[in-house]
Coordinates of C-alpha atoms and ligand atoms in Angstrom, one line a residue:
M152 CA 22.4 -38.1 -46.9
V153 CA 24.5 -36.1 -44.6
Y154 CA 22.4 -34.1 -42.0
F155 CA 25.2 -32.2 -40.3
P156 CA 27.5 -31.1 -43.1
E157 CA 28.9 -28.3 -40.9
V158 CA 30.8 -30.9 -38.9
T159 CA 32.9 -33.1 -41.1
A160 CA 34.9 -35.1 -38.5
P161 CA 34.1 -36.2 -34.9
I162 CA 34.4 -33.3 -32.4
A163 CA 37.9 -33.4 -31.0
Y164 CA 39.5 -32.3 -27.8
E165 CA 41.7 -29.3 -28.6
G166 CA 42.3 -27.9 -25.1
P167 CA 41.4 -24.6 -23.3
A168 CA 43.4 -22.5 -25.8
S169 CA 41.4 -23.6 -28.8
R170 CA 39.2 -21.0 -30.5
N171 CA 37.4 -23.6 -32.6
P172 CA 33.7 -23.6 -31.6
F173 CA 33.4 -27.2 -32.9
A174 CA 36.0 -28.5 -30.5
F175 CA 36.0 -29.6 -26.8
K176 CA 38.1 -27.3 -24.6
H177 CA 37.8 -29.4 -21.5
Y178 CA 36.1 -32.7 -22.3
N179 CA 38.8 -35.1 -23.2
P180 CA 37.1 -38.5 -23.2
G181 CA 40.2 -40.6 -22.6
A182 CA 41.8 -38.4 -19.9
Q183 CA 42.1 -40.2 -16.6
I184 CA 40.7 -38.7 -13.5
G185 CA 40.9 -40.7 -10.3
G186 CA 41.4 -44.0 -12.1
K187 CA 38.6 -43.7 -14.7
S188 CA 38.4 -41.9 -18.0
M189 CA 36.2 -38.8 -18.4
A190 CA 33.9 -40.7 -20.7
E191 CA 33.4 -43.4 -18.1
H192 CA 32.7 -40.9 -15.4
L193 CA 30.3 -38.8 -17.4
R194 CA 28.3 -41.3 -19.5
F195 CA 26.7 -38.6 -21.7
A196 CA 23.5 -39.4 -23.4
V197 CA 21.6 -37.5 -26.2
C198 CA 17.9 -37.2 -25.7
Y199 CA 15.8 -38.0 -28.7
W200 CA 12.8 -35.9 -27.9
H201 CA 14.4 -32.5 -27.6
T202 CA 17.5 -33.0 -29.8
M203 CA 15.9 -34.9 -32.7
R204 CA 12.2 -34.0 -32.4
G205 CA 12.2 -30.6 -30.8
T206 CA 10.4 -28.1 -33.0
G207 CA 11.0 -24.8 -31.1
G208 CA 7.3 -24.4 -30.7
D209 CA 6.0 -22.8 -27.5
P210 CA 2.6 -21.8 -26.1
F211 CA 2.8 -18.5 -28.1
G212 CA 4.2 -19.7 -31.4
V213 CA 4.8 -22.4 -33.9
G214 CA 8.1 -24.3 -34.4
T215 CA 11.2 -22.6 -35.8
M216 CA 13.7 -25.4 -36.1
N217 CA 15.4 -25.9 -39.4
R218 CA 15.7 -29.7 -39.7
P219 CA 16.6 -31.6 -42.8
W220 CA 15.0 -34.9 -41.5
S221 CA 11.4 -35.8 -41.2
S222 CA 10.5 -39.5 -41.5
A223 CA 11.2 -41.9 -38.6
R224 CA 14.1 -43.5 -40.5
E225 CA 15.6 -40.2 -41.5
T226 CA 15.4 -39.0 -37.9
M227 CA 17.2 -42.1 -36.7
D228 CA 19.9 -41.7 -39.3
A229 CA 20.4 -38.1 -38.3
A230 CA 20.4 -39.0 -34.6
F231 CA 23.2 -41.6 -35.1
E232 CA 25.2 -39.2 -37.3
F233 CA 24.9 -36.5 -34.6
M234 CA 25.8 -38.8 -31.7
A235 CA 28.8 -40.3 -33.6
K236 CA 30.1 -36.8 -34.5
L237 CA 29.6 -35.6 -31.0
G238 CA 31.2 -38.7 -29.5
V239 CA 28.6 -39.6 -26.9
G240 CA 28.1 -43.2 -25.9
F241 CA 24.4 -43.2 -25.0
W242 CA 20.9 -42.1 -26.0
C243 CA 17.5 -42.0 -24.5
F244 CA 14.0 -42.1 -26.0
H245 CA 10.2 -42.2 -25.5
D246 CA 8.4 -44.8 -27.7
R247 CA 6.5 -42.0 -29.5
D248 CA 9.7 -40.0 -30.2
L249 CA 10.8 -42.8 -32.5
V250 CA 7.7 -43.0 -34.5
E251 CA 4.1 -41.6 -34.2
E252 CA 1.2 -43.7 -33.1
G253 CA -0.7 -45.6 -35.7
N254 CA -4.5 -45.7 -36.1
S255 CA -4.9 -48.6 -33.7
F256 CA -2.9 -50.0 -30.8
D257 CA -1.9 -52.9 -33.1
E258 CA -0.5 -50.6 -35.7
S259 CA 1.3 -48.5 -33.2
C260 CA 3.1 -51.6 -31.9
R261 CA 4.0 -52.7 -35.5
K262 CA 5.4 -49.2 -36.3
L263 CA 7.4 -49.2 -33.1
D264 CA 8.8 -52.7 -33.7
E265 CA 9.9 -51.7 -37.2
I266 CA 11.9 -48.6 -36.1
V267 CA 13.3 -50.4 -33.1
A268 CA 14.7 -53.0 -35.4
Y269 CA 16.4 -50.2 -37.4
A270 CA 17.7 -48.7 -34.1
E271 CA 19.2 -52.1 -33.2
Q272 CA 21.1 -52.1 -36.5
K273 CA 22.3 -48.5 -35.9
Q274 CA 23.4 -49.3 -32.4
A275 CA 25.4 -52.4 -33.6
E276 CA 27.1 -50.3 -36.4
S277 CA 28.1 -47.4 -34.1
G278 CA 28.6 -49.0 -30.6
I279 CA 26.3 -46.4 -29.2
K280 CA 24.1 -47.8 -26.3
L281 CA 20.7 -47.1 -24.9
L282 CA 20.9 -45.4 -21.4
W283 CA 17.1 -45.7 -20.9
G284 CA 13.9 -46.0 -22.7
T285 CA 10.4 -44.8 -21.6
A286 CA 6.8 -44.6 -22.8
N287 CA 5.1 -41.3 -23.6
L288 CA 2.0 -41.5 -21.4
F289 CA 1.2 -37.8 -21.4
S290 CA 0.9 -36.4 -25.0
H291 CA -2.1 -38.2 -26.4
P292 CA -5.5 -36.8 -25.5
R293 CA -6.5 -40.2 -24.0
Y294 CA -4.0 -39.5 -21.2
Q295 CA -5.4 -36.0 -20.3
A296 CA -6.5 -37.3 -16.9
G297 CA -3.4 -39.4 -16.3
A298 CA -2.2 -42.8 -17.4
A299 CA -1.7 -45.1 -14.4
T300 CA -3.7 -42.8 -12.2
N301 CA -6.6 -42.3 -14.7
P302 CA -10.1 -42.7 -13.2
D303 CA -10.9 -45.0 -16.2
P304 CA -9.5 -48.5 -15.9
H305 CA -9.6 -48.7 -19.7
V306 CA -7.0 -45.9 -19.9
F307 CA -4.9 -47.6 -17.2
A308 CA -4.9 -50.8 -19.3
Y309 CA -4.0 -48.9 -22.5
A310 CA -1.0 -47.2 -20.7
A311 CA 0.1 -50.6 -19.2
A312 CA 0.0 -52.2 -22.6
Q313 CA 2.0 -49.3 -24.0
V314 CA 4.6 -49.7 -21.3
R315 CA 4.8 -53.4 -22.0
H316 CA 5.8 -52.6 -25.6
A317 CA 8.2 -49.8 -24.6
M318 CA 9.9 -52.2 -22.2
D319 CA 10.1 -54.8 -24.9
A320 CA 11.8 -52.2 -27.1
T321 CA 14.2 -51.1 -24.3
H322 CA 15.1 -54.7 -23.6
R323 CA 15.7 -55.5 -27.2
L324 CA 18.0 -52.5 -27.5
G325 CA 19.9 -53.6 -24.4
G326 CA 18.8 -50.5 -22.4
K327 CA 20.6 -50.0 -19.1
G328 CA 17.5 -48.6 -17.6
Y329 CA 13.8 -47.8 -18.0
T330 CA 12.3 -44.6 -16.7
F331 CA 8.9 -43.6 -15.4
W332 CA 8.2 -39.9 -15.5
G333 CA 4.6 -39.3 -14.3
G334 CA 3.8 -36.4 -16.7
R335 CA 0.1 -36.4 -15.9
E336 CA 0.1 -38.6 -12.9
G337 CA -1.2 -36.0 -10.6
Y338 CA -4.2 -33.7 -10.4
D339 CA -5.4 -30.2 -11.5
T340 CA -8.0 -30.0 -8.7
L341 CA -8.6 -32.1 -5.6
W342 CA -12.3 -31.5 -6.0
N343 CA -12.5 -34.1 -8.7
T344 CA -9.7 -36.4 -7.5
D345 CA -9.5 -39.5 -5.3
M346 CA -5.9 -39.2 -4.4
K347 CA -5.7 -42.5 -2.4
R348 CA -7.2 -44.5 -5.3
E349 CA -4.8 -42.8 -7.8
L350 CA -1.7 -43.6 -5.7
D351 CA -2.8 -47.2 -5.2
Q352 CA -3.3 -47.5 -9.0
L353 CA 0.2 -46.0 -9.6
A354 CA 1.8 -48.5 -7.3
K355 CA -0.1 -51.4 -9.0
F356 CA 1.1 -50.2 -12.4
L357 CA 4.7 -50.1 -11.3
W358 CA 4.4 -53.6 -9.7
M359 CA 3.1 -54.9 -13.0
A360 CA 6.2 -53.4 -14.7
V361 CA 8.5 -55.0 -12.1
D362 CA 6.8 -58.4 -12.7
Y363 CA 7.0 -58.1 -16.4
A364 CA 10.7 -57.2 -16.3
R365 CA 11.3 -60.4 -14.3
Q366 CA 9.3 -62.4 -16.9
I367 CA 11.2 -61.2 -19.9
G368 CA 14.6 -61.1 -18.1
F369 CA 15.0 -57.3 -18.3
T370 CA 17.7 -56.5 -15.7
G371 CA 18.0 -52.8 -16.4
Q372 CA 17.4 -50.3 -13.6
F373 CA 14.0 -48.8 -13.2
Y374 CA 13.9 -45.1 -12.5
I375 CA 11.3 -42.7 -11.3
E376 CA 11.9 -39.1 -12.3
P377 CA 10.6 -36.6 -9.8
K378 CA 8.8 -33.4 -10.9
P379 CA 6.4 -31.4 -8.8
M380 CA 4.1 -29.8 -11.4
E381 CA 3.7 -28.9 -15.1
P382 CA 1.7 -30.1 -16.8
T383 CA -0.4 -31.0 -13.8
T384 CA -0.9 -28.6 -10.8
H385 CA 0.4 -31.3 -8.5
Q386 CA 2.4 -34.3 -9.6
Y387 CA 2.6 -37.3 -7.2
D388 CA 6.3 -37.8 -7.9
S389 CA 6.9 -34.2 -6.6
D390 CA 10.5 -34.5 -5.4
A391 CA 13.0 -37.1 -4.3
A392 CA 11.7 -37.3 -0.8
S393 CA 8.1 -37.9 -1.9
C394 CA 9.1 -40.5 -4.4
L395 CA 11.1 -42.3 -1.8
N396 CA 8.2 -42.2 0.6
F397 CA 5.8 -43.6 -2.1
L398 CA 8.2 -46.3 -3.1
R399 CA 8.7 -47.4 0.6
E400 CA 5.0 -47.3 1.3
Y401 CA 4.2 -49.6 -1.5
G402 CA 7.2 -52.0 -1.0
L403 CA 8.8 -50.9 -4.3
I404 CA 11.9 -49.3 -3.0
E405 CA 14.3 -52.1 -3.9
H406 CA 13.2 -52.1 -7.5
F407 CA 13.6 -48.4 -8.2
K408 CA 16.2 -45.6 -8.2
L409 CA 15.6 -42.0 -9.1
N410 CA 16.5 -40.1 -12.2
I411 CA 17.0 -36.5 -10.9
E412 CA 16.6 -33.5 -13.2
T413 CA 17.9 -30.1 -12.4
N414 CA 15.0 -28.0 -13.6
H415 CA 12.6 -30.4 -11.8
A416 CA 14.5 -29.9 -8.6
T417 CA 14.3 -26.1 -8.9
L418 CA 10.6 -26.2 -9.7
A419 CA 10.2 -28.2 -6.5
G420 CA 11.9 -25.4 -4.6
H421 CA 15.1 -27.4 -4.0
S422 CA 18.6 -27.1 -5.3
M423 CA 19.8 -29.9 -7.6
R424 CA 22.3 -30.9 -5.0
H425 CA 19.6 -31.2 -2.3
E426 CA 17.7 -33.7 -4.5
L427 CA 20.8 -35.6 -5.4
Q428 CA 21.8 -35.9 -1.7
V429 CA 18.3 -37.0 -0.7
A430 CA 18.5 -39.8 -3.3
R431 CA 22.1 -40.7 -2.6
Y432 CA 21.6 -41.1 1.2
A433 CA 18.7 -43.5 0.4
G434 CA 21.0 -45.5 -1.9
A435 CA 18.6 -44.5 -4.7
L436 CA 20.6 -42.1 -6.9
G437 CA 20.5 -43.7 -10.3
S438 CA 20.7 -41.3 -13.2
I439 CA 20.6 -37.6 -14.1
D440 CA 18.7 -35.5 -16.6
A441 CA 21.2 -32.7 -17.1
N442 CA 19.7 -29.3 -17.8
R443 CA 19.0 -26.1 -16.0
G444 CA 16.1 -23.7 -15.5
D445 CA 16.1 -19.9 -15.9
E446 CA 16.3 -18.0 -12.6
L447 CA 13.8 -15.5 -13.9
I448 CA 11.2 -17.8 -15.5
G449 CA 9.0 -20.1 -13.3
W450 CA 8.6 -23.0 -15.7
D451 CA 10.6 -25.9 -17.0
T452 CA 12.8 -24.2 -19.6
D453 CA 15.1 -27.2 -20.0
Q454 CA 18.2 -25.2 -21.0
F455 CA 21.6 -26.7 -21.5
P456 CA 23.7 -26.7 -18.4
T457 CA 26.6 -24.2 -18.5
N458 CA 26.9 -23.1 -14.8
L459 CA 30.1 -24.5 -13.4
Y460 CA 28.9 -24.4 -9.8
L461 CA 26.0 -26.5 -10.8
T462 CA 28.1 -29.1 -12.7
T463 CA 30.6 -29.2 -9.9
E464 CA 27.9 -29.9 -7.3
I465 CA 26.4 -32.6 -9.5
M466 CA 29.7 -34.3 -10.0
L467 CA 30.5 -34.0 -6.3
E468 CA 27.4 -36.1 -5.6
V469 CA 28.2 -38.6 -8.4
L470 CA 31.7 -39.1 -7.1
A471 CA 30.4 -39.4 -3.6
M472 CA 28.2 -42.3 -4.6
G473 CA 31.2 -44.0 -6.3
G474 CA 30.2 -43.0 -9.8
F475 CA 27.3 -44.1 -12.1
T476 CA 26.6 -47.8 -12.5
T477 CA 23.6 -48.0 -14.9
G478 CA 23.0 -44.3 -15.1
G479 CA 24.5 -41.3 -16.8
L480 CA 24.1 -37.7 -17.8
N481 CA 21.2 -37.4 -20.2
F482 CA 20.9 -33.9 -21.8
D483 CA 17.2 -33.5 -21.3
A484 CA 17.7 -30.0 -22.6
K485 CA 16.5 -28.0 -25.6
I486 CA 18.1 -25.3 -27.6
R487 CA 16.3 -21.9 -27.6
R488 CA 13.7 -21.1 -30.2
Q489 CA 16.0 -18.7 -31.9
S490 CA 18.8 -21.3 -32.1
F491 CA 17.1 -23.0 -35.1
E492 CA 20.2 -24.2 -37.0
T493 CA 21.5 -27.7 -36.7
S494 CA 24.9 -26.3 -35.8
D495 CA 23.3 -24.9 -32.6
L496 CA 22.7 -28.5 -31.5
F497 CA 26.5 -29.0 -31.5
H498 CA 27.2 -25.8 -29.7
A499 CA 24.7 -26.7 -27.0
H500 CA 26.0 -30.2 -26.4
I501 CA 29.7 -29.2 -26.7
G502 CA 29.1 -26.5 -24.0
G503 CA 27.2 -28.9 -21.8
M504 CA 29.9 -31.6 -22.1
D505 CA 32.7 -29.1 -21.4
A506 CA 30.8 -27.7 -18.4
F507 CA 30.5 -31.2 -17.0
A508 CA 34.1 -32.0 -17.7
I509 CA 35.1 -28.9 -15.7
G510 CA 32.6 -29.9 -12.9
L511 CA 34.2 -33.3 -12.8
K512 CA 37.7 -31.9 -12.6
V513 CA 36.7 -29.4 -9.9
A514 CA 34.8 -32.0 -7.9
H515 CA 37.8 -34.4 -8.0
A516 CA 40.2 -31.6 -7.1
M517 CA 38.0 -30.7 -4.1
H518 CA 38.2 -34.2 -2.9
E519 CA 42.0 -34.2 -3.3
D520 CA 42.4 -30.8 -1.7
G521 CA 40.5 -32.0 1.3
R522 CA 40.0 -28.5 3.0
I523 CA 36.2 -28.4 2.6
K524 CA 35.8 -31.9 4.0
E525 CA 38.1 -31.0 6.9
L526 CA 36.3 -27.8 7.7
K527 CA 33.0 -29.5 7.5
A528 CA 34.2 -32.3 9.8
A529 CA 35.5 -29.7 12.2
R530 CA 32.1 -28.1 12.4
Y531 CA 30.7 -31.2 14.1
G532 CA 31.7 -32.4 17.5
A533 CA 32.0 -36.1 18.4
P534 CA 28.9 -38.2 17.3
V535 CA 26.0 -37.9 19.7
A536 CA 26.5 -40.6 22.3
F537 CA 23.9 -39.7 24.9
A538 CA 21.4 -42.5 25.5
S539 CA 18.6 -40.7 27.3
L540 CA 17.0 -37.4 28.2
E541 CA 18.3 -37.9 31.8
E542 CA 21.9 -38.4 30.6
C543 CA 21.6 -35.2 28.5
E544 CA 20.4 -33.3 31.6
S545 CA 23.2 -34.5 33.8
F546 CA 25.7 -33.5 31.1
V547 CA 24.2 -30.0 30.8
R548 CA 24.2 -29.6 34.6
A549 CA 27.9 -30.6 34.7
N550 CA 29.0 -28.6 31.6
G551 CA 26.8 -25.6 31.5
E552 CA 26.2 -23.5 28.4
P553 CA 27.6 -24.7 25.0
I554 CA 30.1 -22.4 23.2
V555 CA 28.4 -21.2 20.0
R556 CA 30.7 -21.4 17.0
S557 CA 30.7 -19.8 13.5
G558 CA 29.2 -21.8 10.6
R559 CA 31.9 -20.2 8.4
Q560 CA 29.6 -20.2 5.3
E561 CA 31.7 -17.5 3.6
L562 CA 34.9 -19.4 4.2
F563 CA 33.4 -22.5 2.7
E564 CA 32.3 -20.5 -0.4
N565 CA 35.8 -19.0 -0.7
L566 CA 37.3 -22.5 -0.7
V567 CA 35.0 -23.5 -3.5
N568 CA 36.2 -20.6 -5.7
D569 CA 39.8 -21.3 -4.7
V570 CA 39.6 -24.9 -6.0
L571 CA 37.5 -23.9 -9.0
M572 CA 40.1 -21.4 -10.1
S573 CA 43.0 -23.7 -9.5
V574 CA 41.8 -26.4 -11.9
R575 CA 43.1 -26.5 -15.5
Ligands
LIG183 C1 9.7 -33.8 -18.6 C2 10.8 -34.7 -18.6 C3 10.6 -35.9 -19.5 C4 11.3 -37.1 -18.9 C5 11.0 -38.4 -19.7 O1 9.8 -32.6 -17.9 O2 11.8 -34.4 -18.0 O3 11.2 -35.6 -20.7 O4 12.6 -37.0 -18.8 O5 9.6 -38.6 -19.9
LIG184 CO1 13.6 -35.4 -17.8

């Protein structure tokens, strides 16, 4: 069965002059930039939950997507056909995306093992790799009060058991990483919440995962994915800084990096670049969930990224950390409810990949151009070398009033546009 008949051959790079909507205009996987191919820089991943299982349903209406696949196997076949035609090297999943839960924990594990064996075969045939796996610890009603942070130890145990199996699956598929997104690890009201107990439980849960990874020889990278709210009112992994603080407080910092998502950053009241820098300066920038929000809608709309300033800023941070190691760009993004045809999945991913290819080119060009870096360096005087308040005072008494200088924000912004428009 062919699930995407509208695309008969793998999407090719045709260059900026092409008018073919099923072609890359900028993403040329083999093109070298700064000693690495575009494909190696960008490490695109397709996310199974939105792309393969997204229905188009929202709080006001049912699903709209026209999808010729339904069973777990059909969905897996469609996924690998899609990824091969798109030419991405990686994918990501939650355990429950691959197959629904069974009537008992036992049955759920059996169903998961079965489909994971099939995925293993599909990976071997295609060469497509697993960027990261995760467990869905937020959809089932048993997790309504959280998983690791649930007041009921029985639920904690259930979630931990589920994570064990999701880690086994990730390990079996050679996953480069394993992600924890605390969907319901937070609270709706502090009146019914013991925050200290919940945070202690969360740390305990993560330590169990670290121990288990050691036991089974899983050497993939653990990630925490910050998000401030939605579905809960407050999520403990609010933003990069609070995740880092939590990891340091509980001694977990060396075992985790962060998976930063654009729409989560903006929900937290930060820019994506802010979140990436906070993680990078802590040596904890691991991977990226590539999407964007809508400036006019307050919630997590998970749209495909097309904004070239955004992709440029993201790629500046990725280049500044020396490129991805285990991580990559996972399109945790969904097409709009009215984009219900399978061809829309291609348009969305092609657009996102092209936007990141441009971002990569511009970020690299900014580095080569050097003017922004120079101007920024010139804004700072020599490093602060004063050793004491007394020394500062003697300096001020000897040198008087500092000369105030322009921050040159508009000039910086002009340089960004200069470089952006010079890149082909
Ligand atoms: C939710 C979200 C998740 C995580 C994985 O906002 O981003 O899909 O990426 O659980
Ligand atoms: Co995400």
